[in-house]
Short mmCIF file of C-alpha atoms and ligand atoms in Angstrom, two decimals:
data_model
loop_
_atom_site.label_atom_id
_atom_site.label_comp_id
_atom_site.label_asym_id
_atom_site.label_seq_id
_atom_site.Cartn_x
_atom_site.Cartn_y
_atom_site.Cartn_z
CA UNK A 181 28.74 5.47 9.62
CA UNK A 182 25.57 7.15 10.74
CA UNK A 183 22.52 4.99 10.56
CA UNK A 184 19.76 6.80 8.67
CA UNK A 185 16.76 6.83 10.92
CA UNK A 186 13.21 6.08 9.94
CA UNK A 187 10.87 8.87 10.75
CA UNK A 188 7.27 9.34 11.66
CA UNK A 189 5.70 12.65 10.88
CA UNK A 190 2.40 14.15 11.84
CA UNK A 191 1.09 16.72 9.41
CA UNK A 192 -1.78 19.00 10.36
CA UNK A 193 -3.07 20.85 7.29
CA UNK A 194 -6.25 22.85 7.81
CA UNK A 195 -6.91 21.31 11.20
CA UNK A 196 -7.43 17.88 9.77
CA UNK A 197 -5.85 14.98 11.54
CA UNK A 198 -3.40 13.54 9.17
CA UNK A 199 -0.69 11.02 9.61
CA UNK A 200 2.01 10.19 7.17
CA UNK A 201 3.75 7.08 8.29
CA UNK A 202 7.09 6.48 6.84
CA UNK A 203 9.54 4.01 8.11
CA UNK A 204 12.56 4.37 5.99
CA UNK A 205 15.97 2.91 5.82
CA UNK A 206 15.74 -0.23 7.79
CA UNK A 207 19.35 -1.14 8.04
CA UNK A 208 20.84 -4.54 7.46
CA UNK A 209 21.47 -6.42 10.68
CA UNK A 210 20.69 -3.50 12.96
CA UNK A 211 17.02 -4.08 13.43
CA UNK A 212 17.15 -3.33 17.12
CA UNK A 213 18.89 0.00 16.79
CA UNK A 214 16.39 1.98 14.79
CA UNK A 215 13.89 4.32 16.36
CA UNK A 216 11.22 6.81 15.46
CA UNK A 217 11.35 10.45 15.96
CA UNK A 218 8.28 12.56 15.86
CA UNK A 219 7.99 15.74 13.92
CA UNK A 220 5.14 18.17 13.73
CA UNK A 221 5.44 20.24 10.61
CA UNK A 222 3.24 22.66 8.76
CA UNK A 223 2.81 22.54 5.04
CA UNK A 224 5.57 25.02 4.39
CA UNK A 225 8.37 23.39 6.25
CA UNK A 226 7.15 20.03 5.17
CA UNK A 227 8.41 21.01 1.76
CA UNK A 228 11.77 21.75 3.33
CA UNK A 229 11.62 18.34 4.84
CA UNK A 230 11.13 16.83 1.43
CA UNK A 231 14.04 18.75 0.04
CA UNK A 232 16.33 17.09 2.52
CA UNK A 233 15.91 13.88 0.65
CA UNK A 234 17.10 12.96 -2.76
CA UNK A 235 14.10 12.78 -5.01
CA UNK A 236 14.19 10.03 -7.57
CA UNK A 237 10.72 10.87 -8.81
CA UNK A 238 10.37 12.83 -12.04
CA UNK A 239 7.94 15.77 -12.09
CA UNK A 240 4.34 14.67 -11.64
CA UNK A 241 2.97 13.16 -14.84
CA UNK A 242 -0.12 14.74 -16.39
CA UNK A 243 -3.35 13.38 -14.90
CA UNK A 244 -4.55 10.19 -16.56
CA UNK A 245 -7.32 10.55 -19.14
CA UNK A 246 -10.83 10.28 -17.68
CA UNK A 247 -11.99 6.72 -17.44
CA UNK A 248 -14.57 5.53 -19.94
CA UNK A 249 -18.12 5.61 -18.62
CA UNK A 250 -18.86 2.33 -16.94
CA UNK A 251 -21.11 0.00 -18.87
CA UNK A 252 -20.94 -2.75 -16.30
CA UNK A 253 -24.04 -4.43 -15.02
CA UNK A 254 -24.19 -5.87 -11.51
CA UNK A 255 -25.87 -9.06 -12.68
CA UNK A 256 -24.39 -9.66 -16.13
CA UNK A 257 -20.79 -8.57 -15.63
CA UNK A 258 -20.28 -9.24 -11.94
CA UNK A 259 -22.59 -12.20 -11.38
CA UNK A 260 -24.21 -10.23 -8.58
CA UNK A 261 -27.73 -9.50 -7.43
CA UNK A 262 -29.38 -6.11 -7.93
CA UNK A 263 -28.24 -2.97 -9.71
CA UNK A 264 -25.24 -0.68 -9.33
CA UNK A 265 -27.58 2.29 -9.09
CA UNK A 266 -29.55 0.91 -6.13
CA UNK A 267 -27.95 -2.05 -4.33
CA UNK A 268 -25.52 -4.50 -5.89
CA UNK A 269 -24.49 -7.58 -3.95
CA UNK A 270 -21.66 -9.86 -4.97
CA UNK A 271 -22.90 -13.18 -3.67
CA UNK A 272 -20.42 -15.68 -5.13
CA UNK A 273 -16.70 -15.82 -5.98
CA UNK A 274 -15.64 -13.72 -8.93
CA UNK A 275 -12.48 -14.15 -11.00
CA UNK A 276 -11.47 -11.09 -12.98
CA UNK A 277 -9.16 -11.44 -15.94
CA UNK A 278 -8.86 -7.76 -16.84
CA UNK A 279 -8.85 -4.40 -15.09
CA UNK A 280 -12.28 -3.47 -13.80
CA UNK A 281 -13.89 -0.11 -13.15
CA UNK A 282 -17.20 -0.41 -11.30
CA UNK A 283 -19.40 2.66 -11.10
CA UNK A 284 -22.89 3.39 -9.85
CA UNK A 285 -25.03 5.52 -7.59
CA UNK A 286 -26.00 2.83 -5.12
CA UNK A 287 -24.58 0.65 -2.35
CA UNK A 288 -22.13 -2.13 -3.09
CA UNK A 289 -21.74 -5.28 -1.01
CA UNK A 290 -19.30 -8.16 -1.16
CA UNK A 291 -20.99 -10.73 1.03
CA UNK A 292 -19.31 -12.79 3.74
CA UNK A 293 -16.86 -15.46 2.55
CA UNK A 294 -16.95 -14.25 -1.06
CA UNK A 295 -13.62 -13.94 -2.92
CA UNK A 296 -13.13 -11.31 -5.64
CA UNK A 297 -9.92 -12.32 -7.33
CA UNK A 298 -8.07 -10.03 -9.70
CA UNK A 299 -4.84 -11.75 -8.86
CA UNK A 300 -2.62 -11.08 -11.89
CA UNK A 301 0.35 -8.69 -11.65
CA UNK A 302 -0.76 -5.11 -12.17
CA UNK A 303 -4.52 -5.83 -12.08
CA UNK A 304 -6.48 -2.67 -11.26
CA UNK A 305 -9.84 -2.79 -9.56
CA UNK A 306 -11.71 0.47 -8.95
CA UNK A 307 -15.09 0.93 -7.31
CA UNK A 308 -16.83 4.30 -7.46
CA UNK A 309 -20.24 4.27 -5.83
CA UNK A 310 -22.49 7.02 -4.52
CA UNK A 311 -23.64 4.91 -1.58
CA UNK A 312 -21.78 2.70 0.89
CA UNK A 313 -19.28 -0.07 0.25
CA UNK A 314 -19.34 -3.12 2.50
CA UNK A 315 -17.09 -6.17 2.68
CA UNK A 316 -18.67 -8.91 4.75
CA UNK A 317 -16.82 -10.96 7.35
CA UNK A 318 -14.08 -13.17 5.88
CA UNK A 319 -14.51 -11.81 2.35
CA UNK A 320 -11.44 -11.25 0.16
CA UNK A 321 -10.29 -8.96 -2.58
CA UNK A 322 -7.03 -9.74 -4.40
CA UNK A 323 -5.79 -7.07 -6.79
CA UNK A 324 -2.62 -5.11 -7.50
CA UNK A 325 -4.44 -1.83 -7.19
CA UNK A 326 -7.68 -1.28 -5.28
CA UNK A 327 -9.23 2.16 -5.45
CA UNK A 328 -12.49 2.98 -3.72
CA UNK A 329 -14.64 6.10 -3.80
CA UNK A 330 -17.81 5.87 -1.75
CA UNK A 331 -19.89 7.60 0.87
CA UNK A 332 -18.85 5.19 3.65
CA UNK A 333 -16.99 1.89 3.74
CA UNK A 334 -17.19 -1.05 6.14
CA UNK A 335 -14.61 -3.83 6.20
CA UNK A 336 -15.96 -6.69 8.26
CA UNK A 337 -14.19 -8.89 10.74
CA UNK A 338 -11.58 -11.02 9.02
CA UNK A 339 -12.08 -9.40 5.62
CA UNK A 340 -8.91 -8.84 3.58
CA UNK A 341 -7.98 -6.53 0.74
CA UNK A 342 -4.69 -8.07 -0.32
CA UNK A 343 -2.48 -6.34 -2.89
CA UNK A 344 0.69 -7.91 -1.48
CA UNK A 345 3.33 -8.84 -4.03
CA UNK A 346 1.06 -8.03 -6.99
CA UNK A 347 2.55 -4.67 -8.01
CA UNK A 348 2.60 -3.44 -11.56
CA UNK A 349 5.47 -1.27 -12.73
CA UNK A 350 6.88 1.27 -10.25
CA UNK A 351 7.07 4.86 -11.54
CA UNK A 352 9.32 5.53 -14.53
CA UNK A 353 12.91 6.54 -13.82
CA UNK A 354 12.94 4.99 -10.38
CA UNK A 355 15.30 2.21 -9.50
CA UNK A 356 13.55 0.33 -6.74
CA UNK A 357 14.71 -3.06 -7.94
CA UNK A 358 18.36 -3.62 -7.11
CA UNK A 359 20.88 -4.43 -9.82
CA UNK A 360 23.22 -7.40 -9.70
CA UNK A 361 22.75 -10.91 -8.43
CA UNK A 362 22.93 -10.39 -4.68
CA UNK A 363 19.30 -11.13 -3.98
CA UNK A 364 18.92 -7.71 -2.37
CA UNK A 365 15.54 -6.32 -1.35
CA UNK A 366 13.45 -3.87 -3.35
CA UNK A 367 13.21 -0.24 -2.26
CA UNK A 368 10.40 2.35 -2.11
CA UNK A 369 9.44 4.01 1.23
CA UNK A 370 12.84 2.90 2.49
CA UNK A 371 15.82 1.24 0.85
CA UNK A 372 15.94 -2.50 0.50
CA UNK A 373 18.48 -4.52 2.45
CA UNK A 374 21.37 -6.44 0.97
CA UNK A 375 23.57 -9.09 2.46
CA UNK A 376 27.32 -8.75 2.01
CA UNK A 377 28.45 -11.10 -0.71
CA UNK A 378 31.75 -9.36 -1.29
CA UNK A 379 34.32 -9.64 1.49
CA UNK A 380 36.00 -6.41 0.34
CA UNK A 381 32.94 -4.41 1.29
CA UNK A 382 31.54 -3.41 4.65
CA UNK A 383 28.00 -4.46 5.40
CA UNK A 384 26.88 -0.86 5.83
CA UNK A 385 28.05 0.03 2.32
CA UNK A 386 25.82 -2.52 0.70
CA UNK A 387 22.23 -1.61 -0.04
CA UNK A 388 19.32 -2.99 -1.96
CA UNK A 389 16.93 -0.97 -4.11
CA UNK A 390 16.51 2.78 -3.79
CA UNK A 391 13.75 4.78 -2.15
CA UNK A 392 11.53 6.89 -4.41
CA UNK A 393 8.24 8.74 -4.66
CA UNK A 394 9.06 11.58 -2.24
CA UNK A 395 6.83 14.01 -4.07
CA UNK A 396 3.78 11.84 -3.31
CA UNK A 397 4.49 11.57 0.40
CA UNK A 398 1.08 12.70 1.63
CA UNK A 399 -0.88 10.81 -1.01
CA UNK A 400 1.28 7.80 -1.75
CA UNK A 401 0.28 6.02 -4.93
CA UNK A 402 3.32 4.10 -6.16
CA UNK A 403 3.76 0.39 -6.42
CA UNK A 404 6.53 -1.26 -4.46
CA UNK A 405 9.44 -2.79 -6.36
CA UNK A 406 10.51 -6.32 -7.02
CA UNK A 407 13.40 -7.74 -5.05
CA UNK A 408 16.62 -8.76 -6.81
CA UNK A 409 17.47 -12.31 -7.72
CA UNK A 410 20.57 -14.49 -7.24
CA UNK A 411 20.31 -16.23 -10.58
CA UNK A 412 20.80 -15.11 -14.17
CA UNK A 413 18.20 -17.58 -15.35
CA UNK A 414 15.53 -17.44 -12.69
CA UNK A 415 13.82 -14.40 -11.24
CA UNK A 416 13.48 -15.21 -7.57
CA UNK A 417 12.73 -11.69 -6.31
CA UNK A 418 9.53 -11.16 -4.34
CA UNK A 419 6.92 -8.96 -6.04
CA UNK A 420 6.43 -5.35 -5.00
CA UNK A 421 3.50 -4.40 -2.78
CA UNK A 422 0.37 -3.06 -4.50
CA UNK A 423 -1.69 0.06 -3.90
CA UNK A 424 -4.84 0.74 -1.89
CA UNK A 425 -6.64 4.06 -1.97
CA UNK A 426 -9.85 4.67 -0.03
CA UNK A 427 -11.60 8.03 -0.39
CA UNK A 428 -14.73 8.22 1.73
CA UNK A 429 -17.03 11.17 2.24
CA UNK A 430 -18.04 10.10 5.73
CA UNK A 431 -17.18 6.90 7.64
CA UNK A 432 -14.59 4.19 7.36
CA UNK A 433 -14.70 1.12 9.58
CA UNK A 434 -11.86 -1.36 9.23
CA UNK A 435 -12.16 -4.57 11.21
CA UNK A 436 -10.28 -6.52 8.59
CA UNK A 437 -6.90 -6.13 6.87
CA UNK A 438 -5.74 -3.74 4.16
CA UNK A 439 -2.46 -5.18 2.89
CA UNK A 440 0.11 -3.82 0.44
CA UNK A 441 3.14 -5.78 1.62
CA UNK A 442 6.10 -6.77 -0.51
CA UNK A 443 6.26 -10.41 -1.65
CA UNK A 444 8.60 -13.03 -0.20
CA UNK A 445 11.85 -13.65 -2.10
CA UNK A 446 12.58 -16.98 -0.42
CA UNK A 447 16.21 -18.03 0.10
CA UNK A 448 17.27 -17.14 -3.47
CA UNK A 449 15.80 -13.69 -3.91
CA UNK A 450 15.28 -10.34 -2.24
CA UNK A 451 11.93 -9.38 -0.74
CA UNK A 452 9.75 -6.93 -2.65
CA UNK A 453 9.27 -3.51 -1.12
CA UNK A 454 5.98 -2.50 0.46
CA UNK A 455 3.48 -0.58 -1.68
CA UNK A 456 1.11 2.27 -0.83
CA UNK A 457 -1.98 2.76 1.29
CA UNK A 458 -3.76 6.10 1.20
CA UNK A 459 -6.89 6.67 3.28
CA UNK A 460 -9.06 9.76 3.38
CA UNK A 461 -12.27 9.82 5.42
CA UNK A 462 -14.16 11.97 7.86
CA UNK A 463 -14.33 9.42 10.65
CA UNK A 464 -12.40 6.19 11.09
CA UNK A 465 -13.23 3.32 13.43
CA UNK A 466 -12.24 -0.30 13.84
CA UNK A 467 -9.07 -1.98 14.95
CA UNK A 468 -8.04 -3.78 11.80
CA UNK A 469 -4.62 -4.04 10.27
CA UNK A 470 -3.16 -1.71 7.66
CA UNK A 471 0.21 -2.69 6.30
CA UNK A 472 2.66 -1.77 3.53
CA UNK A 473 5.74 -3.54 4.83
CA UNK A 474 8.70 -5.01 2.98
CA UNK A 475 8.73 -8.69 2.09
CA UNK A 476 11.19 -11.18 3.54
CA UNK A 477 13.95 -12.73 1.47
CA UNK A 478 17.70 -13.04 1.23
CA UNK A 479 17.79 -9.26 1.49
CA UNK A 480 14.57 -7.82 2.93
CA UNK A 481 12.36 -5.39 1.03
CA UNK A 482 12.18 -1.75 2.06
CA UNK A 483 9.07 -0.38 3.73
CA UNK A 484 6.25 1.13 1.71
CA UNK A 485 4.09 4.12 2.59
CA UNK A 486 0.87 4.53 4.53
CA UNK A 487 -0.94 7.84 4.78
CA UNK A 488 -4.13 8.20 6.83
CA UNK A 489 -6.00 11.48 6.60
CA UNK A 490 -9.09 11.49 8.79
CA UNK A 491 -10.84 14.21 10.76
CA UNK A 492 -11.66 12.01 13.73
CA UNK A 493 -10.23 8.65 14.62
CA UNK A 494 -11.84 6.55 17.30
CA UNK A 495 -10.03 3.26 17.62
CA UNK A 496 -6.44 2.34 17.04
CA UNK A 497 -5.87 0.45 13.86
CA UNK A 498 -2.55 -1.41 13.61
CA UNK A 499 -0.52 0.41 11.00
CA UNK A 500 2.75 -0.97 9.66
CA UNK A 501 5.12 0.23 6.96
CA UNK A 502 8.48 -1.14 7.96
CA UNK A 503 11.32 -2.71 6.04
CA UNK A 504 12.70 -6.16 6.64
CA UNK A 505 16.30 -7.04 7.34
CA UNK A 506 18.25 -9.91 5.84
CA UNK A 507 16.82 -13.28 6.61
CA UNK A 508 19.84 -15.31 5.64
CA UNK A 509 23.04 -13.35 5.83
CA UNK A 510 25.77 -15.89 5.40
CA UNK A 511 28.66 -14.79 3.20
C1 LIG B 883 -11.34 -18.77 -9.86
O1 LIG B 883 -10.03 -19.24 -10.16
C2 LIG B 883 -9.54 -20.21 -9.25
C3 LIG B 883 -8.13 -20.58 -9.66
O2 LIG B 883 -7.42 -19.46 -10.05
C4 LIG B 883 -10.43 -21.43 -9.29
O3 LIG B 883 -9.97 -22.38 -8.33
C5 LIG B 883 -11.86 -21.03 -8.97
O4 LIG B 883 -12.71 -22.14 -9.12
C6 LIG B 883 -12.34 -19.91 -9.90
N1 LIG B 883 -13.64 -19.46 -9.44
C7 LIG B 883 -14.61 -19.11 -10.27
C8 LIG B 883 -15.89 -18.66 -9.66
O5 LIG B 883 -14.45 -19.14 -11.48
C1 LIG B 884 -24.36 4.62 4.60
O1 LIG B 884 -23.52 5.08 5.64
C2 LIG B 884 -24.04 6.20 6.34
C3 LIG B 884 -23.04 6.62 7.38
O2 LIG B 884 -21.84 6.91 6.83
C4 LIG B 884 -25.35 5.85 7.00
O3 LIG B 884 -25.89 6.99 7.63
C5 LIG B 884 -26.32 5.30 5.97
O4 LIG B 884 -27.46 4.83 6.63
C6 LIG B 884 -25.68 4.17 5.19
N1 LIG B 884 -26.59 3.76 4.14
C7 LIG B 884 -27.06 2.53 4.07
C8 LIG B 884 -28.01 2.26 2.96
O5 LIG B 884 -26.69 1.66 4.84
C1 LIG B 885 -16.32 -3.95 13.85
O1 LIG B 885 -16.07 -4.44 15.14
C2 LIG B 885 -16.88 -3.80 16.14
C3 LIG B 885 -16.43 -4.33 17.48
O2 LIG B 885 -16.33 -5.71 17.47
C4 LIG B 885 -18.35 -4.08 15.84
O3 LIG B 885 -19.17 -3.41 16.79
C5 LIG B 885 -18.70 -3.57 14.46
O4 LIG B 885 -20.04 -3.93 14.12
C6 LIG B 885 -17.77 -4.20 13.44
N1 LIG B 885 -18.02 -3.63 12.13
C7 LIG B 885 -17.94 -4.32 11.01
C8 LIG B 885 -18.16 -3.59 9.74
O5 LIG B 885 -17.68 -5.50 11.03
C1 LIG B 886 -13.55 -11.99 14.38
O1 LIG B 886 -13.19 -13.21 13.76
C2 LIG B 886 -12.34 -14.01 14.53
C3 LIG B 886 -12.03 -15.24 13.71
O2 LIG B 886 -11.90 -14.92 12.36
C4 LIG B 886 -13.02 -14.36 15.84
O3 LIG B 886 -12.10 -15.09 16.62
C5 LIG B 886 -13.44 -13.12 16.57
O4 LIG B 886 -14.17 -13.46 17.74
C6 LIG B 886 -14.31 -12.26 15.69
N1 LIG B 886 -14.63 -11.01 16.39
C7 LIG B 886 -15.83 -10.44 16.30
C8 LIG B 886 -16.01 -9.14 17.01
O5 LIG B 886 -16.75 -10.94 15.65
C1 LIG B 887 -1.77 -11.82 1.00
O1 LIG B 887 -1.13 -12.22 -0.21
C2 LIG B 887 0.19 -12.71 -0.01
C3 LIG B 887 0.79 -12.94 -1.39
O2 LIG B 887 -0.04 -13.74 -2.15
C4 LIG B 887 0.13 -13.97 0.84
O3 LIG B 887 1.45 -14.47 1.05
C5 LIG B 887 -0.51 -13.62 2.17
O4 LIG B 887 -0.65 -14.80 2.94
C6 LIG B 887 -1.88 -13.00 1.96
N1 LIG B 887 -2.39 -12.56 3.25
C7 LIG B 887 -3.66 -12.76 3.61
C8 LIG B 887 -4.03 -12.31 4.98
O5 LIG B 887 -4.48 -13.26 2.85
#
């Protein structure tokens, strides 16, 4: 059977430099045989391109209701120093127990070594500031969804925004999590992998979770999916990758890591699929790591999606969105 190839497409709308990275269909046990092919498409035939794929995504839902005006205070609610309308600095570790929407006109800093932890499944953290956003060296953010609107953003050396394995629900009517008890990987940007458990079937006929979200290709904003389990009682599947969206008016510098990888399913579950990273900025620098890859597991998770839309890019960040093959494929 033909091996579906991953593809890498470069889209050039309105002269902006825009990359949609999609590594789909990583095939069980054939990791060495996949390859990229490059395609330059305009907006019109990009739609044709999308039509070539089955689309599991229902028509776009209506836009969410506007968020309530923020009533957060830098000092009282975030334990920080200063004010959200001038300069707010998060100076010590912060544990969030509910979704958080931070808004102000000023600059926002998470100082070096500080951990902002919104580490429950589906936790949404949004920061909307008129000034610049800075994460100091070795600072951390854990959340399922991290959305940033700012003038510029700086991610210091060793800083990490980690949404790996923390996904909330994938879009309605998608089937990223595989059925059955094969411990297959979750799907999203690509299909998950599955190991043959049934001697009657050929390896290439066995797949994990489905791919979905084609209609959001240029602005990916779906969670990854959980991997399958091998047990009726225990859910061993790795969690789906989360979502990161950065919308900057001017500069983005990434010396740290922006992670939306699928979670690890261990030896009894499938890996979660990678989530989404969407970046829009005027200028991008830094050589950090941006990743929405599938998690490891009995069957590996499918790749997620990364889209980078910048007018000028100066350094080469390391961008990954690949799927993972089976780790343990004994039958
Ligand atoms: C945050 O929670 C972790 C455990 O989840 C705990 O170890 C840490 O002390 C907490 N930090 C703060 C500032 O509450
Ligand atoms: C915010 O970033 C811009 C560049 O994008 C820079 O010109 C400006 O000085 C920065 N503001 C502060 C307060 O650092
Ligand atoms: C990123 O790394 C470069 C090169 O090491 C350095 O010049 C720059 O100041 C760093 N920026 C941040 C935000 O850490
Ligand atoms: C970044 O941090 C790593 C260790 O976390 C260190 O080895 C490296 O020298 C640092 N690079 C810069 C430019 O500060
Ligand atoms: C990100 O989170 C995942 C899941 O909790 C963890 O396995 C991984 O080590 C983390 N990566 C970094 C760089 O913190």
